[in-house]
Tab-separated table of C-alpha atoms and ligand atoms in Angstrom:
chain	number	residue	atom	x	y	z
A	1	UNK	CA	77.041	135.637	101.662
A	2	UNK	CA	79.618	133.232	101.630
A	3	UNK	CA	81.940	133.041	103.426
A	4	UNK	CA	85.524	131.389	103.789
A	5	UNK	CA	85.176	128.111	106.749
A	6	UNK	CA	87.092	126.051	108.295
A	7	UNK	CA	86.489	122.962	108.139
A	8	UNK	CA	88.615	121.889	110.502
A	9	UNK	CA	88.020	124.265	113.662
A	10	UNK	CA	85.733	125.495	112.938
A	11	UNK	CA	87.964	129.488	111.614
A	12	UNK	CA	85.109	131.574	109.605
A	13	UNK	CA	86.036	135.009	107.089
A	14	UNK	CA	84.605	137.290	104.681
A	15	UNK	CA	85.364	136.735	100.900
A	16	UNK	CA	86.779	139.880	100.402
A	17	UNK	CA	90.421	138.435	101.581
A	18	UNK	CA	93.153	136.457	99.750
A	19	UNK	CA	92.416	133.225	101.328
A	20	UNK	CA	94.286	129.676	101.643
A	21	UNK	CA	94.717	127.679	104.809
A	22	UNK	CA	93.509	128.723	107.749
A	23	UNK	CA	95.308	130.699	109.722
A	24	UNK	CA	94.715	129.182	113.146
A	25	UNK	CA	94.918	125.290	113.003
A	26	UNK	CA	96.332	126.090	109.398
A	27	UNK	CA	94.074	123.263	107.150
A	28	UNK	CA	92.790	124.319	103.703
A	29	UNK	CA	89.630	126.404	103.303
A	30	UNK	CA	86.527	126.063	102.424
A	31	UNK	CA	83.802	128.094	101.364
A	32	UNK	CA	80.066	127.499	102.266
A	33	UNK	CA	77.429	128.746	102.046
A	34	UNK	CA	73.549	130.363	104.350
A	35	UNK	CA	70.681	128.764	103.236
A	36	UNK	CA	68.855	130.131	99.649
A	37	UNK	CA	72.911	131.193	98.811
A	38	UNK	CA	72.901	127.533	97.234
A	39	UNK	CA	70.696	128.157	94.317
A	40	UNK	CA	69.850	125.182	91.323
A	41	UNK	CA	69.019	127.576	88.395
A	42	UNK	CA	71.084	125.381	85.860
A	43	UNK	CA	71.722	126.493	82.449
A	44	UNK	CA	73.910	125.480	80.250
A	45	UNK	CA	76.565	123.071	79.432
A	46	UNK	CA	79.629	122.991	81.464
A	47	UNK	CA	80.936	124.673	84.587
A	48	UNK	CA	79.469	128.028	83.971
A	49	UNK	CA	75.893	124.997	84.185
A	50	UNK	CA	76.285	125.571	87.443
A	51	UNK	CA	76.984	129.464	87.877
A	52	UNK	CA	73.945	129.020	90.320
A	53	UNK	CA	76.208	128.098	93.111
A	54	UNK	CA	79.823	129.393	92.253
A	55	UNK	CA	81.426	131.738	94.376
A	56	UNK	CA	82.186	134.343	90.995
A	57	UNK	CA	80.941	136.193	88.903
A	58	UNK	CA	80.145	134.695	85.356
A	59	UNK	CA	80.424	137.506	83.234
A	60	UNK	CA	84.463	137.768	84.127
A	61	UNK	CA	84.753	134.250	83.654
A	62	UNK	CA	87.736	132.910	82.532
A	63	UNK	CA	86.983	129.631	80.414
A	64	UNK	CA	87.926	127.051	77.864
A	65	UNK	CA	84.325	124.740	77.908
A	66	UNK	CA	85.052	122.907	80.797
A	67	UNK	CA	83.438	120.387	82.263
A	68	UNK	CA	80.454	119.398	80.160
A	69	UNK	CA	82.682	115.659	79.886
A	70	UNK	CA	81.187	112.526	78.419
A	71	UNK	CA	79.479	109.333	80.843
A	72	UNK	CA	80.022	106.202	79.216
A	73	UNK	CA	78.768	102.918	80.176
A	74	UNK	CA	81.051	100.684	80.601
A	75	UNK	CA	80.403	97.504	77.570
A	76	UNK	CA	83.061	94.674	79.021
A	77	UNK	CA	85.014	95.180	82.150
A	78	UNK	CA	81.686	95.803	84.760
A	79	UNK	CA	80.068	93.594	84.725
A	80	UNK	CA	80.691	91.942	88.701
A	81	UNK	CA	78.438	94.685	89.086
A	82	UNK	CA	74.714	95.705	88.070
A	83	UNK	CA	76.408	99.534	86.522
A	84	UNK	CA	79.463	100.518	85.900
A	85	UNK	CA	79.880	104.033	84.781
A	86	UNK	CA	82.974	106.048	83.613
A	87	UNK	CA	82.868	109.377	83.983
A	88	UNK	CA	86.228	110.800	81.203
A	89	UNK	CA	87.548	114.337	82.701
A	90	UNK	CA	90.349	113.553	80.316
A	91	UNK	CA	88.096	114.713	78.250
A	92	UNK	CA	88.654	118.665	79.794
A	93	UNK	CA	90.047	121.507	77.708
A	94	UNK	CA	93.911	120.478	79.017
A	95	UNK	CA	92.369	116.831	79.541
A	96	UNK	CA	91.889	116.419	83.252
A	97	UNK	CA	89.901	117.765	85.831
A	98	UNK	CA	92.247	120.097	86.830
A	99	UNK	CA	90.671	122.513	84.235
A	100	UNK	CA	87.341	122.569	86.594
A	101	UNK	CA	88.589	124.463	88.456
A	102	UNK	CA	90.814	126.292	86.570
A	103	UNK	CA	88.351	128.317	84.917
A	104	UNK	CA	87.358	129.660	88.789
A	105	UNK	CA	90.640	129.420	90.488
A	106	UNK	CA	91.822	131.294	87.652
A	107	UNK	CA	88.485	133.634	86.794
A	108	UNK	CA	89.102	134.718	90.995
A	109	UNK	CA	92.494	135.650	89.966
A	110	UNK	CA	91.116	138.078	87.716
A	111	UNK	CA	89.050	139.679	89.935
A	112	UNK	CA	91.334	139.945	92.765
A	113	UNK	CA	93.504	141.612	90.201
A	114	UNK	CA	96.684	139.450	89.720
A	115	UNK	CA	98.819	139.921	86.621
A	116	UNK	CA	100.735	136.146	88.214
A	117	UNK	CA	99.359	132.935	89.170
A	118	UNK	CA	101.812	129.981	90.654
A	119	UNK	CA	101.174	126.236	91.918
A	120	UNK	CA	102.788	123.187	92.185
A	121	UNK	CA	102.843	119.743	90.555
A	122	UNK	CA	103.145	117.050	89.058
A	123	UNK	CA	102.050	118.239	85.140
A	124	UNK	CA	98.501	118.318	84.910
A	125	UNK	CA	98.009	121.505	87.185
A	126	UNK	CA	101.187	123.000	85.222
A	127	UNK	CA	99.309	122.403	82.244
A	128	UNK	CA	96.276	123.325	82.979
A	129	UNK	CA	97.485	126.908	84.647
A	130	UNK	CA	99.834	127.446	82.396
A	131	UNK	CA	96.366	127.299	79.214
A	132	UNK	CA	94.481	130.169	81.445
A	133	UNK	CA	96.942	131.552	82.222
A	134	UNK	CA	97.260	131.929	78.756
A	135	UNK	CA	93.943	132.564	78.142
A	136	UNK	CA	93.303	135.294	81.011
A	137	UNK	CA	96.999	137.005	79.222
A	138	UNK	CA	98.346	136.594	82.939
A	139	UNK	CA	101.797	135.384	84.147
A	140	UNK	CA	102.090	130.990	85.189
A	141	UNK	CA	104.704	130.258	87.018
A	142	UNK	CA	104.719	125.963	87.287
A	143	UNK	CA	106.915	124.189	90.487
A	144	UNK	CA	107.218	120.712	88.977
A	145	UNK	CA	110.257	118.194	90.940
A	146	UNK	CA	112.646	118.092	87.674
A	147	UNK	CA	112.234	114.851	85.992
A	148	UNK	CA	109.233	112.961	87.194
A	149	UNK	CA	106.115	114.650	85.074
A	150	UNK	CA	105.356	113.069	82.348
A	151	UNK	CA	105.711	114.288	79.025
A	152	UNK	CA	102.323	115.660	77.322
A	153	UNK	CA	102.510	117.650	80.580
A	154	UNK	CA	105.024	119.189	80.171
A	155	UNK	CA	103.979	119.868	76.823
A	156	UNK	CA	101.366	122.015	77.647
A	157	UNK	CA	102.872	124.150	80.071
A	158	UNK	CA	105.612	125.461	77.981
A	159	UNK	CA	102.653	125.656	74.717
A	160	UNK	CA	101.281	128.226	76.805
A	161	UNK	CA	104.645	130.293	77.710
A	162	UNK	CA	104.235	129.315	81.561
A	163	UNK	CA	107.182	129.856	83.605
A	164	UNK	CA	108.611	126.470	84.080
A	165	UNK	CA	110.236	126.072	87.551
A	166	UNK	CA	112.311	122.371	88.643
A	167	UNK	CA	113.303	121.773	92.093
A	168	UNK	CA	115.458	118.277	93.275
A	169	UNK	CA	112.712	116.666	95.078
A	170	UNK	CA	109.077	115.605	94.506
A	171	UNK	CA	105.779	117.019	94.454
A	172	UNK	CA	106.063	117.884	98.998
A	173	UNK	CA	109.019	119.881	98.917
A	174	UNK	CA	107.183	122.252	95.822
A	175	UNK	CA	103.710	122.554	97.621
A	176	UNK	CA	106.032	123.147	100.522
A	177	UNK	CA	108.161	125.988	99.177
A	178	UNK	CA	104.950	127.890	97.288
A	179	UNK	CA	102.499	127.019	100.427
A	180	UNK	CA	105.743	129.623	102.001
A	181	UNK	CA	105.818	131.527	99.142
A	182	UNK	CA	102.320	132.233	99.668
A	183	UNK	CA	101.790	133.373	103.306
A	184	UNK	CA	104.782	135.916	102.667
A	185	UNK	CA	103.454	137.236	99.308
A	186	UNK	CA	100.827	138.307	98.072
A	187	UNK	CA	102.822	138.981	94.169
A	188	UNK	CA	101.159	136.236	92.746
A	189	UNK	CA	97.617	133.835	93.499
A	190	UNK	CA	98.082	130.251	94.865
A	191	UNK	CA	96.191	127.953	92.275
A	192	UNK	CA	97.134	124.732	93.781
A	193	UNK	CA	93.939	122.305	95.702
A	194	UNK	CA	94.364	124.202	98.974
A	195	UNK	CA	93.158	126.709	97.345
A	196	UNK	CA	88.729	126.576	97.951
A	197	UNK	CA	87.953	128.187	94.877
A	198	UNK	CA	89.836	125.555	93.377
A	199	UNK	CA	87.415	123.111	94.667
A	200	UNK	CA	84.531	124.827	94.071
A	201	UNK	CA	84.835	124.305	89.925
A	202	UNK	CA	85.529	121.122	90.412
A	203	UNK	CA	82.277	120.142	93.347
A	204	UNK	CA	80.840	120.419	89.577
A	205	UNK	CA	82.160	116.818	88.832
A	206	UNK	CA	79.348	115.792	91.234
A	207	UNK	CA	76.459	118.170	89.899
A	208	UNK	CA	76.706	116.527	86.166
A	209	UNK	CA	77.023	113.066	87.157
A	210	UNK	CA	74.055	112.863	88.850
A	211	UNK	CA	72.025	115.751	87.005
A	212	UNK	CA	72.673	112.641	83.894
A	213	UNK	CA	71.919	109.555	85.974
A	214	UNK	CA	70.531	109.985	89.792
A	215	UNK	CA	72.168	108.250	91.484
A	216	UNK	CA	74.804	105.549	92.100
A	217	UNK	CA	75.728	103.450	95.269
A	218	UNK	CA	79.438	104.396	94.413
A	219	UNK	CA	81.696	107.254	93.478
A	220	UNK	CA	85.326	106.056	92.849
A	221	UNK	CA	88.304	108.294	92.081
A	222	UNK	CA	91.635	108.385	92.624
A	223	UNK	CA	93.507	110.312	95.388
A	224	UNK	CA	96.618	112.184	95.702
A	225	UNK	CA	96.555	115.433	97.089
A	226	UNK	CA	92.998	115.377	97.959
A	227	UNK	CA	91.469	117.972	95.992
A	228	UNK	CA	89.880	116.326	94.160
A	229	UNK	CA	87.901	114.085	96.683
A	230	UNK	CA	87.287	116.629	98.180
A	231	UNK	CA	85.241	118.690	96.014
A	232	UNK	CA	83.085	116.187	94.629
A	233	UNK	CA	81.986	114.916	98.441
A	234	UNK	CA	81.292	119.144	98.740
A	235	UNK	CA	79.253	118.767	95.696
A	236	UNK	CA	77.497	115.784	96.328
A	237	UNK	CA	76.351	117.304	99.726
A	238	UNK	CA	75.101	120.211	98.083
A	239	UNK	CA	73.408	118.610	95.797
A	240	UNK	CA	71.741	116.664	98.922
A	241	UNK	CA	71.081	119.751	100.960
A	242	UNK	CA	69.308	121.378	97.443
A	243	UNK	CA	66.023	118.447	96.949
A	244	UNK	CA	68.452	117.057	93.856
A	245	UNK	CA	69.823	113.614	96.145
A	246	UNK	CA	67.984	111.455	98.537
A	247	UNK	CA	70.915	108.911	99.816
A	248	UNK	CA	74.648	110.088	98.689
A	249	UNK	CA	76.849	107.939	97.558
A	250	UNK	CA	80.471	105.814	99.182
A	251	UNK	CA	83.569	107.847	98.299
A	252	UNK	CA	86.202	104.878	97.452
A	253	UNK	CA	89.519	106.857	97.243
A	254	UNK	CA	91.720	105.628	95.876
A	255	UNK	CA	95.753	106.046	96.309
A	256	UNK	CA	98.983	103.894	94.762
A	257	UNK	CA	99.840	101.646	96.853
A	258	UNK	CA	103.640	103.076	97.820
A	259	UNK	CA	102.184	106.708	98.151
A	260	UNK	CA	99.265	106.262	100.218
A	261	UNK	CA	99.143	108.149	103.412
A	262	UNK	CA	95.764	107.978	103.416
A	263	UNK	CA	94.374	104.804	103.699
A	264	UNK	CA	96.872	103.661	105.851
A	265	UNK	CA	95.414	105.935	108.394
A	266	UNK	CA	91.824	104.723	107.174
A	267	UNK	CA	93.218	100.764	107.761
A	268	UNK	CA	93.957	102.199	111.021
A	269	UNK	CA	90.947	104.359	112.371
A	270	UNK	CA	93.599	106.405	112.827
A	271	UNK	CA	92.970	110.665	112.944
A	272	UNK	CA	96.176	111.539	111.460
A	273	UNK	CA	97.915	110.489	108.674
A	274	UNK	CA	101.569	109.427	108.697
A	275	UNK	CA	103.566	111.226	105.807
A	276	UNK	CA	104.386	108.575	103.251
A	277	UNK	CA	108.938	110.464	102.658
A	278	UNK	CA	109.566	108.435	99.621
A	279	UNK	CA	106.629	108.581	98.146
A	280	UNK	CA	106.909	105.871	94.763
A	281	UNK	CA	104.440	104.574	91.452
A	282	UNK	CA	104.549	105.421	87.875
A	283	UNK	CA	101.416	106.884	88.945
A	284	UNK	CA	103.493	110.019	88.479
A	285	UNK	CA	99.791	112.345	88.897
A	286	UNK	CA	100.258	111.236	92.189
A	287	UNK	CA	103.194	110.378	93.089
A	288	UNK	CA	102.068	112.292	96.503
A	289	UNK	CA	103.671	112.040	100.148
A	290	UNK	CA	102.398	114.491	102.384
A	291	UNK	CA	98.302	114.950	100.887
A	292	UNK	CA	97.140	119.105	102.171
A	293	UNK	CA	94.355	118.045	101.889
A	294	UNK	CA	94.280	114.354	103.625
A	295	UNK	CA	91.882	115.982	106.823
A	296	UNK	CA	89.015	116.327	104.476
A	297	UNK	CA	89.626	113.431	102.449
A	298	UNK	CA	89.169	111.302	105.601
A	299	UNK	CA	86.891	112.390	106.732
A	300	UNK	CA	84.782	112.809	103.353
A	301	UNK	CA	85.192	108.705	102.992
A	302	UNK	CA	84.480	107.661	106.567
A	303	UNK	CA	81.189	110.161	106.118
A	304	UNK	CA	80.362	108.325	103.104
A	305	UNK	CA	80.538	105.264	104.353
A	306	UNK	CA	82.635	103.921	101.657
A	307	UNK	CA	87.081	102.801	101.712
A	308	UNK	CA	90.114	104.491	101.028
A	309	UNK	CA	92.342	101.024	99.146
A	310	UNK	CA	95.574	101.274	97.546
A	311	UNK	CA	96.792	99.408	94.338
A	312	UNK	CA	99.326	98.319	93.045
A	313	UNK	CA	101.152	99.795	89.882
A	314	UNK	CA	100.908	96.006	88.745
A	315	UNK	CA	96.335	96.072	88.940
A	316	UNK	CA	97.102	99.656	87.736
A	317	UNK	CA	98.802	99.529	84.195
A	318	UNK	CA	96.951	96.632	83.825
A	319	UNK	CA	93.368	98.838	84.449
A	320	UNK	CA	95.036	101.015	82.052
A	321	UNK	CA	95.339	98.539	79.690
A	322	UNK	CA	91.845	97.300	79.689
A	323	UNK	CA	90.012	100.361	79.839
A	324	UNK	CA	92.160	101.219	76.214
A	325	UNK	CA	91.774	98.040	74.776
A	326	UNK	CA	88.189	96.873	76.377
A	327	UNK	CA	86.147	100.287	76.400
A	328	UNK	CA	88.189	102.286	73.939
A	329	UNK	CA	88.768	105.244	76.557
A	330	UNK	CA	92.461	106.014	76.561
A	331	UNK	CA	94.204	107.257	80.228
A	332	UNK	CA	97.065	108.085	82.162
A	333	UNK	CA	98.954	105.579	84.782
A	334	UNK	CA	96.758	107.731	87.868
A	335	UNK	CA	93.825	108.006	86.305
A	336	UNK	CA	93.282	104.053	85.873
A	337	UNK	CA	93.766	103.545	90.105
A	338	UNK	CA	90.989	104.553	89.272
A	339	UNK	CA	89.793	101.020	87.326
A	340	UNK	CA	92.195	98.997	89.525
A	341	UNK	CA	90.579	100.162	92.145
A	342	UNK	CA	87.281	99.698	91.738
A	343	UNK	CA	88.379	95.867	90.345
A	344	UNK	CA	89.486	95.341	92.970
A	345	UNK	CA	86.086	96.553	95.440
A	346	UNK	CA	84.042	94.514	93.107
A	347	UNK	CA	86.123	91.444	93.707
A	348	UNK	CA	86.862	91.317	97.452
A	349	UNK	CA	82.948	91.938	97.529
A	350	UNK	CA	83.153	95.298	99.371
A	351	UNK	CA	81.105	97.003	96.367
A	352	UNK	CA	78.003	94.671	95.543
A	353	UNK	CA	76.951	92.801	92.720
A	354	UNK	CA	73.498	94.791	92.375
A	355	UNK	CA	75.585	98.943	92.987
A	356	UNK	CA	75.226	100.675	90.112
A	357	UNK	CA	79.371	102.994	90.209
A	358	UNK	CA	80.575	105.706	88.073
A	359	UNK	CA	84.962	105.498	88.074
A	360	UNK	CA	86.105	109.330	87.586
A	361	UNK	CA	89.048	108.662	85.186
A	362	UNK	CA	90.910	112.280	85.732
A	363	UNK	CA	93.473	112.866	83.369
A	364	UNK	CA	93.744	111.262	78.989
A	365	UNK	CA	95.946	109.233	77.997
A	366	UNK	CA	97.938	110.732	76.108
A	367	UNK	CA	99.546	112.918	78.595
A	368	UNK	CA	101.925	110.208	79.063
A	369	UNK	CA	102.178	108.384	75.840
A	370	UNK	CA	104.898	107.002	77.216
A	371	UNK	CA	103.675	105.042	80.088
A	372	UNK	CA	101.702	102.899	77.468
A	373	UNK	CA	105.802	101.246	77.040
A	374	UNK	CA	104.086	99.107	79.360
A	375	UNK	CA	101.065	97.850	77.577
A	376	UNK	CA	101.920	93.870	75.511
A	377	UNK	CA	102.664	94.817	72.173
A	378	UNK	CA	101.730	93.943	68.599
A	379	UNK	CA	103.952	95.431	66.436
A	380	UNK	CA	105.622	94.055	63.772
A	381	UNK	CA	107.302	95.316	60.381
A	382	UNK	CA	106.634	93.776	57.478
A	383	UNK	CA	109.270	94.166	54.662
A	384	UNK	CA	106.716	93.334	51.680
A	385	UNK	CA	102.750	91.867	51.232
A	386	UNK	CA	102.603	89.184	51.391
A	387	UNK	CA	104.166	89.578	54.701
A	388	UNK	CA	101.944	92.057	55.238
A	389	UNK	CA	98.780	89.338	54.301
A	390	UNK	CA	100.888	86.832	56.723
A	391	UNK	CA	101.289	88.522	59.961
A	392	UNK	CA	97.206	89.872	59.538
A	393	UNK	CA	96.059	86.037	59.300
A	394	UNK	CA	98.550	84.964	61.450
A	395	UNK	CA	97.050	86.860	64.061
B	1	F0G	N1	94.525	112.031	88.347
B	1	F0G	C1	95.048	112.800	88.164
B	1	F0G	C2	94.759	113.042	86.538
B	1	F0G	C3	96.086	113.944	88.560
B	1	F0G	O1	96.346	114.928	87.666
B	1	F0G	C4	95.454	114.419	89.658
B	1	F0G	C5	96.081	114.933	91.203
B	1	F0G	C6	94.904	113.424	90.929
B	1	F0G	C7	93.863	112.283	90.032
B	1	F0G	C8	94.790	113.547	92.241
B	1	F0G	O2	94.202	114.323	92.682
B	1	F0G	O3	95.457	115.541	93.905
B	1	F0G	O4	93.035	116.496	93.949
B	1	F0G	O5	93.275	114.409	95.097
B	1	F0G	N2	97.063	115.854	90.192
B	1	F0G	C9	97.685	117.042	90.564
B	1	F0G	C10	98.393	118.254	89.778
B	1	F0G	C11	98.784	117.197	91.880
B	1	F0G	O6	100.363	119.148	90.149
B	1	F0G	O7	98.640	118.458	88.920
B	1	F0G	P1	94.198	115.231	94.033
């Protein structure tokens, strides 16, 4: 039977309880499988194609057809490497990768008869929770930093009828609050990425990438609370166990420079992080100073032989604009961090000329429409047809 497992201290328990954190050391729990319990029996499309490696009953799934996101070959911005692919997780039902984890976590919530679900969020988890809770017919509560969530994400949470609880502080405070709530109450199921069922759903991105292009040399991914990089590495390792890949790709975890405690720990070879008390970046989705899954992120990146790097806001904006204007892929700033990290690493020769690279972009550009105000603008107002002609010819 699949079991809860603590990667830090080895604690293990059955899945017949609602656990998130290790009762011994406090780290977020993982779900592990014995040999024979992981089966590569894949059919259909999207997250539920991989139900033979998921710990919930697919017949009871709460789904909006998540996963099966497009993987594009870069035409213009990946010339420095053999091939650059862009996995566009912004094409999920609510416009972010969170839906892969949410479909599994909400299915688990329903299996466990919860009537409510809760999360802390910089926006995308909130949007995904709200929409999936409405699909499941249960109540959604989202705790968000007041004034720090992008417009599109708030709109989704509101539209889905979620209870929006604003805190005067940042995401780290909101997460601390919901963690304490979940320790003391079983009234609502916590579906942040500290929930091991979220990680199970999100690992399916690894399965899709490998089924589509085989083994890349590198995968780049933005890192905030560090659940997604944990999930990616878990999926890749399962694929190795299943004999679907021989060599594990290297991971490039990318944080915004102003919110990069894991990068600092990586660079100083430290076994622990120093939380950033006032994280700052325009990439609000990853404006996180005390990531819950930092230990698993550091371990994943180190095991893979990859790296953690920090990127400036300036480069994030450039990468976002490059991706939309040169490749036709419009993403939100946190997702562009993945591309900014790629550009940095290719230039410094960390990623080499003959490497095949996949950059995961995590959220749709429509989530944060205000972010394009930072781009160079080509807008003109015309009063007449002549002036229209002139405007076009003069370009
Ligand atoms: N990209 C986007 C668009 C995100 O929304 C997030 C996280 C990340 C990357 C980082 O993923 O936290 O698993 O390392 N957003 C969370 C939220 C924190 O509340 O929506 P991570």
